[in-house]
C-alpha cells in the first residue's frame, strides 16, 4: 500500500498596493492648473506693468526710429533724383564732380558693353528692320577689335562706326543749316550766358552759380553749364535758358535722346588747360560757337591747332585726341563757347535711328542690371 500524504493546497499571497483614488488625482490636477494659470496671470500683469513704467522710453525710441526712416527716404530720394540727370554728382567745396560708373564719357568700353550693344541691336532689328544696318552690325560685332586696333591719334572710348570719313576738323558746309542757325542765334545765346554766369553762388562756400559744374583740370578752371547731358535734359537749367533750348529744338542734326548728345555753355578761365583726351564715338561732330574769345586761346585736334572766333562755329571730330587751353592774362577774361553735338554727315538716317535706339539713356544701364 502506498502512504498517502495529504498536502495542503498552495497558498498564494497577493501583495495589493492600493492606488490613489480618482478624487485625489483630480485634486492634484486642479491644483497644478491653478498654479499654472496664476503664473501666467502674474507674468502678463508684470509685463503690462513694465510697459506702463517704460511708456515714455518706448515712445521716444519709436520716434527716433521714425525720424531715422524719414531721413533714409530723403537721402535715397536725393540720390535717385541726381542719377536721373545722367550722372551722380558729388559736391566737394562747392564743386560738382562726376562719380557715376555708368558715365559713357568717363568709362571705357569692355566686353560686357560689347555684348549689351549686340543684344540691343538684335532687339532693334526684330522690332524694325535689318535694312541699312550693315555698318552698325559690323561695328557692334567687331567693336573690341576696332577700339583696340585704332591708331593713337583717333581712338573713341565707347563706340566706333567703321567705314566713316574721318578728319580732325570739318567744314561748316557739312552741317550748313545748323551752323547758320547757331551763328544767327549768337546775340541771344551770349545774353543768356551772361544771365546765368553772373548769378550769385548756389550756396555759401561755393564759387559757382546755380547749375554750373566744375571739371577736373591740371591748372585753371573749366566750368560747364549743361542743358542736355548725355542725352538727358537738365530741367532746372533748361528753365533758366529758354532761348537756348528753343535753338536746340530747331537744329536738324542735334543728337537728342542719345547718350552721345550734349549741349552746354563751356567756360575756360585764363591759365586753364584741358588735357589731351578722346571722345566716346566717331558718329558725332562737336560744334563750338564762340561767344567770348580772348587772345591766346586754342583748340588742338589730332595735332592740328585752330582758334575760335566770336559768332562763328568750329566743327571737329572729338574722337581724335584733342586738348584746349587759355594762355591769356587774367584781365582778358574767360573763353566761352556754346557747345552742341551734331550727327556726323555720313551717318545715314537709318543708322541714326538704330543708334538712337541702342544708346537711349538708361537702356544699356538697365540691361546691365538684369
Coordinates of C-alpha atoms in Angstrom, one line a residue:
X1 CA 0.0 0.0 0.0
X2 CA 1.1 3.4 -0.6
X3 CA 1.4 6.1 2.1
X4 CA -0.7 8.8 1.1
X5 CA 0.2 12.2 2.4
X6 CA -2.2 14.9 2.4
X7 CA -0.6 18.2 1.1
X8 CA -2.4 21.3 1.8
X9 CA -3.2 23.3 -1.3
X10 CA -0.6 26.0 -2.0
X11 CA -1.4 29.3 -0.6
X12 CA -0.9 32.3 -3.0
X13 CA -0.1 35.5 -1.3
X14 CA -1.1 38.5 -3.4
X15 CA 0.5 41.8 -2.5
X16 CA -2.0 44.5 -3.2
X17 CA -0.8 48.2 -3.3
X18 CA -3.7 50.4 -3.0
X19 CA -3.7 53.0 -5.8
X20 CA -4.6 56.7 -5.4
X21 CA -8.2 57.3 -5.7
X22 CA -9.6 59.2 -8.8
X23 CA -10.6 62.1 -6.5
X24 CA -7.0 62.5 -5.3
X25 CA -5.7 62.7 -9.0
X26 CA -8.3 65.2 -9.9
X27 CA -7.5 67.4 -6.9
X28 CA -3.8 67.4 -7.8
X29 CA -4.5 68.2 -11.5
X30 CA -6.7 71.1 -10.5
X31 CA -4.0 72.4 -8.1
X32 CA -1.4 72.3 -10.9
X33 CA -3.7 74.1 -13.4
X34 CA -4.5 76.8 -10.9
X35 CA -0.8 77.3 -10.2
X36 CA 0.0 77.5 -14.0
X37 CA -2.8 79.9 -14.7
X38 CA -1.8 82.0 -11.8
X39 CA 1.8 82.1 -13.0
X40 CA 0.7 83.2 -16.5
X41 CA -1.5 85.9 -15.0
X42 CA 1.3 87.1 -12.8
X43 CA 3.7 87.3 -15.8
X44 CA 1.2 89.1 -18.0
X45 CA 0.4 91.6 -15.2
X46 CA 4.1 92.1 -14.7
X47 CA 4.8 92.7 -18.4
X48 CA 1.9 95.2 -18.6
X49 CA 3.2 97.0 -15.6
X50 CA 6.7 97.2 -17.1
X51 CA 5.3 98.6 -20.3
X52 CA 3.4 101.2 -18.3
X53 CA 6.5 102.1 -16.5
X54 CA 8.6 102.3 -19.7
X55 CA 5.9 104.0 -21.8
X56 CA 7.8 107.3 -22.2
X57 CA 11.0 105.5 -23.1
X58 CA 9.3 103.3 -25.7
X59 CA 7.6 106.3 -27.2
X60 CA 11.0 108.1 -27.5
X61 CA 12.5 105.0 -29.2
X62 CA 9.6 104.8 -31.7
X63 CA 10.0 108.5 -32.6
X64 CA 13.8 108.0 -33.1
X65 CA 13.1 105.0 -35.4
X66 CA 10.6 107.1 -37.4
X67 CA 12.9 110.0 -37.8
X68 CA 15.7 107.7 -39.0
X69 CA 13.4 106.1 -41.5
X70 CA 12.3 109.6 -42.8
X71 CA 16.0 110.7 -43.1
X72 CA 16.8 107.5 -45.0
X73 CA 13.9 108.0 -47.5
X74 CA 15.1 111.6 -48.0
X75 CA 18.7 110.6 -48.8
X76 CA 17.6 107.8 -51.2
X77 CA 15.2 110.2 -53.0
X78 CA 18.0 112.8 -53.4
X79 CA 20.4 110.3 -54.8
X80 CA 17.8 108.9 -57.2
X81 CA 16.9 112.3 -58.4
X82 CA 20.5 113.1 -59.1
X83 CA 21.1 109.9 -61.1
X84 CA 18.2 110.7 -63.3
X85 CA 20.2 113.6 -64.8
X86 CA 22.8 111.2 -66.3
X87 CA 25.4 111.1 -63.7
X88 CA 25.8 111.2 -60.0
X89 CA 27.3 114.4 -58.8
X90 CA 29.2 114.8 -55.6
X91 CA 29.7 118.3 -54.1
X92 CA 33.1 119.0 -52.7
X93 CA 33.9 122.5 -51.6
X94 CA 31.1 123.8 -53.9
X95 CA 32.3 121.9 -57.0
X96 CA 30.5 119.0 -58.6
X97 CA 32.5 116.0 -59.7
X98 CA 31.1 113.1 -61.8
X99 CA 31.1 109.8 -59.7
X100 CA 28.8 107.7 -61.9
X101 CA 30.2 104.3 -63.1
X102 CA 27.7 104.4 -65.9
X103 CA 29.0 107.7 -67.4
X104 CA 29.9 107.0 -71.0
X105 CA 32.4 109.8 -71.2
X106 CA 34.3 108.7 -68.1
X107 CA 34.4 104.9 -68.6
X108 CA 36.0 102.8 -71.3
X109 CA 34.3 100.1 -73.3
X110 CA 34.7 96.5 -72.3
X111 CA 33.4 93.0 -73.3
X112 CA 30.3 93.4 -71.2
X113 CA 29.4 96.6 -73.0
X114 CA 30.0 95.0 -76.4
X115 CA 27.6 92.2 -75.5
X116 CA 24.9 94.6 -74.4
X117 CA 25.4 96.6 -77.6
X118 CA 24.8 93.4 -79.7
X119 CA 21.7 92.4 -77.8
X120 CA 20.3 95.9 -78.2
X121 CA 20.9 95.8 -81.9
X122 CA 19.2 92.5 -82.2
X123 CA 16.2 93.9 -80.3
X124 CA 16.1 96.8 -82.7
X125 CA 16.3 94.6 -85.8
X126 CA 13.5 92.3 -84.6
X127 CA 11.3 95.3 -83.8
X128 CA 12.1 97.3 -87.0
X129 CA 14.4 96.0 -89.7
X130 CA 18.0 94.9 -90.6
X131 CA 17.9 97.1 -93.7
X132 CA 20.7 99.6 -93.8
X133 CA 22.3 98.1 -90.7
X134 CA 25.4 96.8 -92.4
X135 CA 27.9 99.2 -90.9
X136 CA 26.2 99.3 -87.5
X137 CA 26.1 95.5 -87.3
X138 CA 29.8 95.3 -88.4
X139 CA 30.8 97.9 -85.8
X140 CA 28.9 96.3 -83.0
X141 CA 30.1 92.8 -83.8
X142 CA 33.8 93.7 -84.0
X143 CA 33.7 96.6 -81.6
X144 CA 36.5 95.3 -79.3
X145 CA 38.9 94.8 -82.3
X146 CA 38.1 98.2 -83.7
X147 CA 38.7 100.1 -80.5
X148 CA 42.0 98.2 -79.7
X149 CA 43.4 98.5 -83.2
X150 CA 42.8 102.2 -83.8
X151 CA 45.9 104.5 -84.2
X152 CA 46.6 106.7 -81.1
X153 CA 45.5 109.8 -83.0
X154 CA 41.9 108.6 -83.1
X155 CA 40.6 106.2 -80.5
X156 CA 36.9 106.6 -79.4
X157 CA 36.4 105.2 -76.0
X158 CA 32.9 103.6 -76.4
X159 CA 31.7 103.1 -80.0
X160 CA 33.4 103.2 -83.4
X161 CA 31.4 103.1 -86.6
X162 CA 33.6 101.6 -89.4
X163 CA 34.0 103.0 -92.9
X164 CA 33.2 106.5 -91.8
X165 CA 35.1 109.5 -93.2
X166 CA 37.5 110.8 -90.5
X167 CA 39.2 114.1 -90.1
X168 CA 40.1 116.3 -87.1
X169 CA 38.2 119.3 -88.4
X170 CA 35.2 119.6 -90.8
X171 CA 34.0 122.4 -93.0
X172 CA 30.9 124.3 -91.8
X173 CA 29.3 123.4 -95.1
X174 CA 28.7 119.7 -93.9
X175 CA 26.1 120.9 -91.5
X176 CA 25.3 124.3 -93.0
X177 CA 21.7 124.7 -91.8
X178 CA 22.5 124.1 -88.1
X179 CA 25.7 126.1 -88.3
X180 CA 24.0 129.1 -89.8
X181 CA 21.1 128.8 -87.2
X182 CA 23.6 128.8 -84.3
X183 CA 25.5 131.8 -85.7
X184 CA 22.3 133.7 -86.2
X185 CA 21.4 133.0 -82.5
X186 CA 24.7 134.4 -81.3
X187 CA 23.3 137.5 -79.6
X188 CA 20.6 135.6 -77.8
X189 CA 22.9 132.8 -76.6
X190 CA 25.5 135.4 -75.4
X191 CA 22.8 137.3 -73.5
X192 CA 21.6 134.1 -71.9
X193 CA 25.1 133.1 -70.9
X194 CA 25.6 136.4 -69.2
X195 CA 22.3 135.9 -67.2
X196 CA 23.3 132.6 -65.8
X197 CA 27.1 133.3 -65.3
X198 CA 26.6 136.3 -63.1
X199 CA 24.2 134.8 -60.7
X200 CA 25.2 134.7 -57.0
X201 CA 26.8 131.4 -55.8
X202 CA 24.4 128.4 -55.4
X203 CA 25.3 128.2 -51.7
X204 CA 27.8 129.5 -49.1
X205 CA 31.2 128.2 -49.7
X206 CA 30.6 127.6 -53.4
X207 CA 32.2 129.8 -56.1
X208 CA 29.8 128.7 -58.8
X209 CA 26.3 130.0 -59.6
X210 CA 23.4 127.5 -59.7
X211 CA 23.6 124.8 -62.4
X212 CA 27.3 125.1 -63.2
X213 CA 29.7 122.1 -62.9
X214 CA 33.5 122.2 -62.3
X215 CA 35.6 119.8 -64.3
X216 CA 39.0 118.4 -63.4
X217 CA 41.9 120.3 -64.9
X218 CA 45.6 120.4 -64.1
X219 CA 45.5 124.1 -63.9
X220 CA 43.0 126.9 -64.2
X221 CA 39.2 126.3 -64.2
X222 CA 36.9 124.7 -66.7
X223 CA 33.2 125.1 -66.0
X224 CA 30.2 123.8 -67.9
X225 CA 26.5 124.5 -67.8
X226 CA 24.6 121.6 -69.3
X227 CA 21.2 121.9 -70.9
X228 CA 21.5 118.3 -72.2
X229 CA 24.0 115.9 -70.5
X230 CA 24.4 112.5 -72.3
X231 CA 21.0 112.7 -73.9
X232 CA 19.2 113.8 -70.7
X233 CA 17.8 117.4 -70.4
X234 CA 18.6 119.1 -67.1
X235 CA 15.2 120.6 -66.3
X236 CA 16.3 123.4 -64.0
X237 CA 19.0 124.6 -66.3
X238 CA 16.6 124.5 -69.3
X239 CA 14.1 126.7 -67.4
X240 CA 16.8 129.3 -66.9
X241 CA 17.8 129.2 -70.7
X242 CA 14.5 129.2 -72.7
X243 CA 16.1 130.8 -75.8
X244 CA 19.0 128.4 -75.9
X245 CA 16.5 125.5 -75.5
X246 CA 14.4 126.8 -78.4
X247 CA 17.5 127.0 -80.6
X248 CA 18.3 123.3 -79.8
X249 CA 14.8 122.4 -80.9
X250 CA 15.3 124.0 -84.3
X251 CA 18.6 122.1 -85.1
X252 CA 18.1 119.4 -87.7
X253 CA 21.1 117.2 -86.7
X254 CA 21.4 117.7 -82.9
X255 CA 21.8 114.3 -81.2
X256 CA 18.9 114.2 -78.8
X257 CA 17.8 111.3 -76.6
X258 CA 21.1 109.6 -77.1
X259 CA 24.0 109.3 -74.6
X260 CA 26.3 110.8 -77.2
X261 CA 24.3 114.0 -77.3
X262 CA 25.3 117.1 -75.2
X263 CA 24.6 120.8 -75.2
X264 CA 26.2 123.2 -72.8
X265 CA 27.9 126.5 -72.2
X266 CA 31.7 125.9 -71.6
X267 CA 34.0 128.3 -69.8
X268 CA 37.8 128.3 -69.6
X269 CA 39.4 130.8 -67.2
X270 CA 42.8 132.4 -68.0
X271 CA 45.6 129.9 -67.5
X272 CA 43.3 126.9 -67.8
X273 CA 44.3 123.7 -69.7
X274 CA 42.1 120.8 -70.7
X275 CA 44.5 117.8 -71.1
X276 CA 44.5 115.6 -74.1
X277 CA 41.6 113.1 -74.2
X278 CA 39.3 111.2 -76.6
X279 CA 35.6 111.5 -77.1
X280 CA 33.3 108.4 -76.8
X281 CA 32.5 107.9 -80.5
X282 CA 33.1 109.0 -84.1
X283 CA 29.4 109.2 -85.1
X284 CA 29.2 112.8 -84.0
X285 CA 30.8 116.2 -84.7
X286 CA 31.2 118.6 -81.9
X287 CA 30.3 122.2 -82.7
X288 CA 31.6 125.2 -80.8
X289 CA 30.0 128.5 -81.2
X290 CA 32.4 131.2 -79.9
X291 CA 30.7 133.6 -77.5
X292 CA 33.8 135.2 -75.9
X293 CA 37.2 134.5 -77.3
X294 CA 40.1 136.5 -75.9
X295 CA 43.6 136.2 -77.3
X296 CA 45.9 133.2 -76.7
X297 CA 43.1 130.6 -76.7
X298 CA 43.5 127.5 -78.9
X299 CA 41.9 124.1 -79.7
X300 CA 44.2 121.3 -80.9
X301 CA 42.6 118.3 -82.5
X302 CA 44.6 115.4 -84.0
X303 CA 47.7 117.6 -83.8
X304 CA 46.1 120.4 -85.8
X305 CA 45.6 123.8 -84.0
X306 CA 42.6 126.0 -84.5
X307 CA 41.4 129.2 -82.9
X308 CA 37.8 130.1 -82.0
X309 CA 36.1 133.2 -83.3
X310 CA 33.3 135.1 -81.7
X311 CA 30.0 134.5 -83.5
X312 CA 31.4 131.6 -85.7
X313 CA 31.2 127.9 -85.4
X314 CA 34.0 125.4 -85.3
X315 CA 33.3 121.7 -86.2
X316 CA 35.6 118.9 -85.1
X317 CA 35.6 115.2 -84.5
X318 CA 36.3 114.7 -80.8
X319 CA 37.1 111.0 -81.2
X320 CA 40.5 112.4 -82.2
X321 CA 43.0 113.2 -79.5
X322 CA 42.3 116.8 -78.5
X323 CA 43.1 119.4 -75.9
X324 CA 42.2 123.1 -75.3
X325 CA 43.9 125.9 -73.4
X326 CA 43.6 129.5 -72.4
X327 CA 47.0 131.2 -72.0
X328 CA 45.8 134.7 -71.8
X329 CA 46.1 137.1 -68.9
X330 CA 43.5 137.4 -66.1
X331 CA 42.3 140.8 -67.4
X332 CA 41.4 139.0 -70.7
X333 CA 38.5 137.2 -69.1
X334 CA 37.3 133.7 -69.8
X335 CA 36.9 131.9 -73.1
X336 CA 33.2 131.0 -73.6
X337 CA 31.7 128.7 -76.2
X338 CA 28.2 127.2 -76.7
X339 CA 28.8 123.5 -77.4
X340 CA 26.4 121.1 -79.2
X341 CA 26.8 117.6 -80.6
X342 CA 25.7 117.1 -84.2
X343 CA 25.5 113.9 -86.2
X344 CA 28.4 113.1 -88.5
X345 CA 27.2 114.0 -92.0
X346 CA 28.0 110.5 -93.3
X347 CA 25.8 108.6 -90.8
X348 CA 22.7 107.7 -92.7
X349 CA 19.2 108.3 -91.4
X350 CA 18.5 104.5 -90.8
X351 CA 21.8 104.3 -88.9
X352 CA 20.9 107.3 -86.7
X353 CA 17.6 105.7 -85.8
X354 CA 19.3 102.4 -84.8
X355 CA 22.0 104.2 -82.8
X356 CA 19.3 106.3 -81.1
X357 CA 17.6 103.1 -80.0
X358 CA 20.8 101.3 -78.9
X359 CA 22.2 104.3 -77.0
X360 CA 18.9 105.7 -75.5
X361 CA 19.8 107.0 -72.0
X362 CA 19.3 104.2 -69.5
X363 CA 18.9 101.3 -71.9
X364 CA 22.4 99.8 -71.6
X365 CA 22.4 100.6 -67.8
X366 CA 19.1 98.7 -67.3
X367 CA 20.3 95.7 -69.3
X368 CA 23.5 95.5 -67.1
X369 CA 21.4 95.4 -64.0
X370 CA 19.3 92.4 -65.3

